[in-house]
Short mmCIF file of C-alpha atoms in Angstrom, two decimals:
data_model
loop_
_atom_site.label_atom_id
_atom_site.label_comp_id
_atom_site.label_asym_id
_atom_site.label_seq_id
_atom_site.Cartn_x
_atom_site.Cartn_y
_atom_site.Cartn_z
CA MET G 121 -55.21 0.73 -49.20
CA SER G 122 -53.63 4.09 -48.43
CA GLU G 123 -56.22 4.78 -45.70
CA LYS G 124 -55.52 1.42 -44.06
CA LYS G 125 -51.82 2.16 -44.01
CA SER G 126 -52.43 5.56 -42.41
CA SER G 127 -54.51 4.09 -39.60
CA PRO G 128 -51.62 3.04 -37.32
CA LEU G 129 -50.05 6.46 -37.83
CA HIS G 130 -53.29 8.26 -37.00
CA PHE G 131 -54.08 6.11 -33.94
CA GLU G 132 -50.38 5.80 -32.95
CA GLY G 133 -50.74 2.08 -32.29
CA LYS G 134 -54.01 2.43 -30.29
CA ASN G 135 -57.41 1.08 -31.17
CA ALA G 136 -60.29 3.46 -31.95
CA MET G 137 -61.67 3.57 -28.40
CA GLU G 138 -58.25 4.18 -26.84
CA HIS G 139 -57.78 7.03 -29.32
CA VAL G 140 -61.16 8.48 -28.31
CA ILE G 141 -60.18 8.38 -24.62
CA GLU G 142 -56.88 10.13 -25.36
CA ALA G 143 -58.69 12.74 -27.45
CA ARG G 144 -61.19 13.36 -24.63
CA LEU G 145 -58.31 14.11 -22.26
CA LYS G 146 -56.90 16.50 -24.85
CA GLY G 147 -60.25 18.23 -25.10
CA LEU G 148 -60.50 18.61 -21.33
CA GLU G 149 -57.09 20.26 -21.34
CA ALA G 150 -58.15 22.65 -24.09
CA SER G 151 -61.40 23.55 -22.33
CA ARG G 152 -59.81 24.24 -18.98
CA GLU G 153 -60.41 27.79 -17.75
CA ILE G 154 -57.99 29.64 -15.59
CA HIS G 155 -60.87 30.24 -13.20
CA GLY G 156 -62.28 26.81 -13.48
CA MET G 157 -64.22 24.58 -15.91
CA GLU G 158 -67.90 24.69 -14.94
CA MET G 159 -68.74 28.22 -13.88
CA PRO G 160 -69.24 30.89 -16.57
CA GLY G 161 -66.02 32.82 -17.05
CA HIS G 162 -67.34 36.28 -16.13
CA TYR G 163 -68.77 35.03 -12.82
CA ASN G 164 -65.54 33.27 -12.00
CA ALA G 165 -63.46 36.31 -12.95
CA ALA G 166 -65.63 38.52 -10.73
CA SER G 167 -65.42 36.10 -7.81
CA ASP G 168 -61.68 35.70 -8.12
CA ALA G 169 -61.06 39.44 -8.46
CA ALA G 170 -63.31 40.27 -5.50
CA LYS G 171 -61.57 37.82 -3.17
CA GLU G 172 -58.10 38.97 -4.16
CA THR G 173 -59.04 42.65 -3.88
CA ALA G 174 -60.60 42.20 -0.45
CA PHE G 175 -57.53 40.38 0.83
CA LEU G 176 -55.09 42.87 -0.67
CA LEU G 177 -56.84 45.93 0.77
CA VAL G 178 -57.41 44.59 4.25
CA VAL G 179 -53.80 43.46 4.59
CA LEU G 180 -52.55 46.85 3.43
CA MET G 181 -54.85 48.63 5.86
CA ILE G 182 -53.81 46.46 8.77
CA LEU G 183 -50.11 46.85 8.03
CA LEU G 184 -50.27 50.59 7.39
CA GLY G 185 -52.76 51.47 10.12
CA GLU G 186 -54.23 54.96 9.92
CA LYS G 187 -51.84 55.81 7.11
CA GLY G 188 -53.65 53.26 4.97
CA LEU G 189 -56.24 55.77 3.79
CA ASP G 190 -54.08 58.89 3.79
CA GLY G 191 -53.40 60.51 0.45
CA SER G 192 -54.46 59.59 -3.06
CA TRP G 193 -52.19 56.56 -3.34
CA LEU G 194 -54.99 54.19 -2.35
CA GLY G 195 -57.12 55.32 -5.29
CA ALA G 196 -54.16 54.96 -7.62
CA LEU G 197 -53.54 51.47 -6.25
CA ILE G 198 -57.14 50.41 -6.86
CA VAL G 199 -57.12 51.78 -10.41
CA GLY G 200 -53.84 50.04 -11.21
CA TRP G 201 -55.04 46.81 -9.59
CA MET G 202 -58.29 46.92 -11.58
CA ILE G 203 -56.43 47.41 -14.85
CA TRP G 204 -54.18 44.45 -13.98
CA LYS G 205 -57.12 42.15 -13.16
CA VAL G 206 -59.13 43.25 -16.21
CA GLY G 207 -56.16 42.86 -18.54
CA ARG G 208 -55.18 39.51 -17.08
CA SER G 209 -58.70 38.11 -17.46
CA ALA G 210 -58.90 39.31 -21.06
CA VAL G 211 -55.49 37.89 -21.99
CA LEU G 212 -56.29 34.53 -20.41
CA GLY G 213 -59.64 34.50 -22.21
CA TRP G 214 -57.95 35.12 -25.56
CA ALA G 215 -55.41 32.38 -24.84
CA ARG G 216 -58.23 29.96 -24.13
CA LEU G 217 -59.95 30.86 -27.40
CA GLU G 218 -56.69 30.33 -29.26
CA ARG G 219 -56.43 26.83 -27.78
CA LEU G 220 -60.01 26.14 -28.85
CA HIS G 221 -59.36 27.34 -32.40
CA ARG G 222 -56.23 25.21 -32.60
CA VAL G 223 -58.10 22.10 -31.48
CA ILE G 224 -60.92 22.79 -33.97
CA GLU G 225 -58.46 23.15 -36.85
CA GLU G 226 -56.62 19.98 -35.83
CA GLU G 227 -59.90 18.05 -35.75
CA ARG G 228 -60.97 19.55 -39.09
CA TRP G 229 -57.66 18.43 -40.63
CA GLU G 230 -58.19 14.90 -39.30
CA ILE G 231 -61.68 14.80 -40.83
CA GLU G 232 -60.32 15.90 -44.20
CA HIS G 233 -57.30 13.57 -44.24
CA HIS G 234 -58.26 10.53 -42.11
CA ARG G 235 -61.91 9.91 -42.90
CA ALA G 236 -61.64 6.14 -42.50
CA GLN G 237 -60.17 6.53 -39.03
CA GLU G 238 -62.76 9.17 -38.07
CA ARG G 239 -65.43 6.68 -39.08
CA GLU G 240 -63.86 4.06 -36.80
CA GLU G 241 -63.85 6.54 -33.93
CA LEU G 242 -67.52 7.39 -34.54
CA LYS G 243 -68.48 3.72 -34.57
CA ALA G 244 -66.52 3.09 -31.37
CA MET G 245 -68.19 6.04 -29.61
CA TYR G 246 -71.73 5.15 -30.65
CA ALA G 247 -71.21 1.47 -30.03
CA GLY G 248 -70.33 2.51 -26.49
CA LYS G 249 -73.68 4.32 -26.35
CA GLY G 250 -75.52 1.10 -27.16
CA PHE G 251 -75.90 1.36 -30.95
CA GLU G 252 -75.21 -1.80 -32.90
CA GLY G 253 -75.76 -3.53 -36.21
CA LYS G 254 -77.67 -1.68 -38.91
CA MET G 255 -78.58 1.22 -36.61
CA LEU G 256 -74.89 1.84 -35.83
CA GLU G 257 -74.03 1.87 -39.55
CA GLU G 258 -76.89 4.26 -40.38
CA VAL G 259 -75.94 6.72 -37.63
CA THR G 260 -72.32 6.63 -38.76
CA ASP G 261 -73.28 7.16 -42.42
CA VAL G 262 -75.50 10.15 -41.58
CA LEU G 263 -72.78 11.86 -39.55
CA MET G 264 -70.05 11.14 -42.09
CA ALA G 265 -72.16 12.69 -44.86
CA ASP G 266 -71.99 16.20 -43.39
CA ASP G 267 -68.52 17.51 -42.51
CA ASN G 268 -69.83 20.39 -40.40
CA ARG G 269 -72.04 18.12 -38.34
CA LEU G 270 -69.22 15.60 -38.10
CA LEU G 271 -66.85 18.29 -36.83
CA GLN G 272 -69.32 19.36 -34.14
CA VAL G 273 -69.93 15.77 -33.07
CA MET G 274 -66.23 14.98 -32.86
CA LEU G 275 -65.55 18.14 -30.86
CA GLU G 276 -68.35 17.44 -28.42
CA GLU G 277 -68.38 13.65 -28.28
CA GLU G 278 -64.70 12.81 -28.82
CA LEU G 279 -63.01 15.82 -27.22
CA GLY G 280 -65.71 16.64 -24.68
CA LEU G 281 -65.88 20.34 -25.66
CA ARG G 282 -68.97 22.50 -25.18
CA LEU G 283 -68.57 25.37 -27.62
CA GLU G 284 -71.34 27.43 -26.04
CA SER G 285 -69.37 27.63 -22.77
CA TYR G 286 -66.62 29.75 -24.34
CA GLU G 287 -67.21 33.39 -23.47
CA HIS G 288 -65.78 36.45 -25.15
CA PRO G 289 -62.65 37.66 -23.27
CA LEU G 290 -64.12 41.15 -22.87
CA LYS G 291 -67.07 39.68 -20.97
CA GLN G 292 -64.66 38.02 -18.56
CA ALA G 293 -62.75 41.31 -18.26
CA CYS G 294 -65.97 43.10 -17.31
CA GLY G 295 -66.58 40.48 -14.62
CA ALA G 296 -63.12 41.10 -13.18
CA ALA G 297 -63.73 44.88 -13.16
CA ALA G 298 -67.03 44.43 -11.34
CA GLY G 299 -65.39 42.18 -8.74
CA VAL G 300 -62.61 44.68 -8.02
CA ALA G 301 -65.00 47.64 -7.81
CA ALA G 302 -67.48 45.90 -5.49
CA ALA G 303 -64.83 44.53 -3.14
CA ALA G 304 -62.98 47.86 -2.97
CA ALA G 305 -66.19 49.77 -2.20
CA LEU G 306 -67.20 47.37 0.59
CA VAL G 307 -63.81 47.09 2.28
CA ILE G 308 -63.05 50.82 2.13
CA GLY G 309 -66.60 51.59 3.27
CA GLY G 310 -66.14 49.26 6.22
CA TRP G 311 -62.91 51.05 7.14
CA GLU G 312 -64.55 54.47 6.88
CA PHE G 313 -67.45 53.58 9.18
CA LEU G 314 -65.96 51.07 11.64
CA GLY G 315 -62.21 51.33 11.20
CA GLU G 316 -60.05 48.22 11.17
CA ALA G 317 -62.84 46.00 12.52
CA GLY G 318 -65.13 47.14 9.72
CA ALA G 319 -62.48 46.48 7.06
CA LEU G 320 -61.85 43.00 8.45
CA THR G 321 -65.56 42.23 8.62
CA MET G 322 -66.25 43.39 5.07
CA SER G 323 -63.19 41.59 3.73
CA ALA G 324 -64.36 38.34 5.32
CA PHE G 325 -67.86 38.95 3.94
CA VAL G 326 -66.58 39.54 0.39
CA ILE G 327 -64.41 36.43 0.48
CA ALA G 328 -67.19 34.26 1.93
CA PHE G 329 -69.86 35.61 -0.41
CA SER G 330 -67.66 35.20 -3.50
CA ALA G 331 -66.80 31.65 -2.46
CA ALA G 332 -70.50 30.90 -1.90
CA ILE G 333 -71.43 32.17 -5.38
CA SER G 334 -68.71 30.05 -6.97
CA ALA G 335 -69.72 26.96 -4.97
CA LYS G 336 -73.40 27.39 -5.85
CA LEU G 337 -72.73 27.74 -9.57
CA GLU G 338 -70.35 24.77 -9.52
CA LYS G 339 -72.75 22.76 -7.30
CA ASN G 340 -70.18 22.36 -4.53
CA ARG G 341 -70.85 22.56 -0.79
CA LEU G 342 -71.43 26.17 0.24
CA ALA G 343 -70.32 25.93 3.86
CA VAL G 344 -67.10 24.12 3.05
CA ALA G 345 -66.16 26.61 0.33
CA MET G 346 -66.91 29.61 2.54
CA ILE G 347 -65.05 28.28 5.57
CA TRP G 348 -61.96 27.26 3.64
CA ASN G 349 -61.69 30.54 1.72
CA VAL G 350 -62.13 32.69 4.83
CA ALA G 351 -59.73 30.47 6.79
CA ILE G 352 -57.04 30.74 4.11
CA GLY G 353 -57.50 34.51 3.98
CA ALA G 354 -57.27 34.77 7.76
CA LEU G 355 -54.16 32.59 7.86
CA ALA G 356 -52.40 34.55 5.10
CA GLY G 357 -53.39 37.88 6.64
CA GLY G 358 -52.26 36.77 10.09
CA ILE G 359 -48.90 35.63 8.79
CA ALA G 360 -48.44 38.96 7.00
CA TYR G 361 -49.32 40.89 10.17
CA PHE G 362 -47.07 38.94 12.53
CA SER G 363 -44.25 38.93 9.99
CA ALA G 364 -44.42 42.73 9.91
CA GLN G 365 -44.41 42.86 13.70
CA PHE G 366 -41.38 40.59 13.84
CA ILE G 367 -39.48 42.65 11.25
CA HIS G 368 -40.05 45.85 13.23
CA LEU G 369 -39.02 44.41 16.61
#
C-alpha cells in the first residue's frame, strides 16, 4: 500500500511513459558537452582551441602589423592562452562528470526507494520496444533482480546516457593543448614565411580543417561546416580590422 501511495509523488501526476520521456530529457541535459554531444571530448576540445587560437593570432597580427611579432610578448600570450584553454577544458570536463555522478546517485536512490515505480517504467519502456505478455514480465523480472544491471539499464534506456562516452577531463585538456600548439605553429609559420597573407591563409586553413574534422566525426556536411566557420571568422576579423581603422581616423 505504501508503494502505491508513493507512485503519484514519484511520477508527479504523470503516467510511467510520460515520466520516462521527462527522464530522457533530463539525461540529455546531463550528457551535454560544452563542445557538443557526439564527438569525443578531446577531439572537440582540440578543434575548438585550434579555431579560436587561429582567429586570435591572425587578428592580433593584422591589427598590430609588423609589431605583431616583435618582442617576447607573443610567446607569453600563447603560453597564457594555452593555459587558459587547457584549464577551461579540464574544469568543464570535471563539471560534466559531476553532473553525471549526480544523475547516477539520483537514479540509484529511486531504485532503492521506488522499486514499484521503477518496475512500471521498465514495463513501459520495453512495451514500447514490442515486448508484451509473459515475455514482458520475464524481462522485467530479470532486470529487477539485479540492482546494478537495473541501474545501467535505467541510465541508458530511461535517461539516454552512454557512460562510455564520458572522457577523463585531463584527456580533454590534452586535446585543447594540442589544438592551441598546432594552430599557433601554423599561423606564426605562415607569418614568418609569407607575412600577412601567409598568416591569413594558415588561419583560414586551420579553421576550415578543424571544422571539417568536427563535421566528419559528427556526420555533418563537410562543405557547409567549413564554409560557415571560415565565413564567420572572416566577418569577425573584418569587423575588428575596420573598427580599428575607424578608431584611428
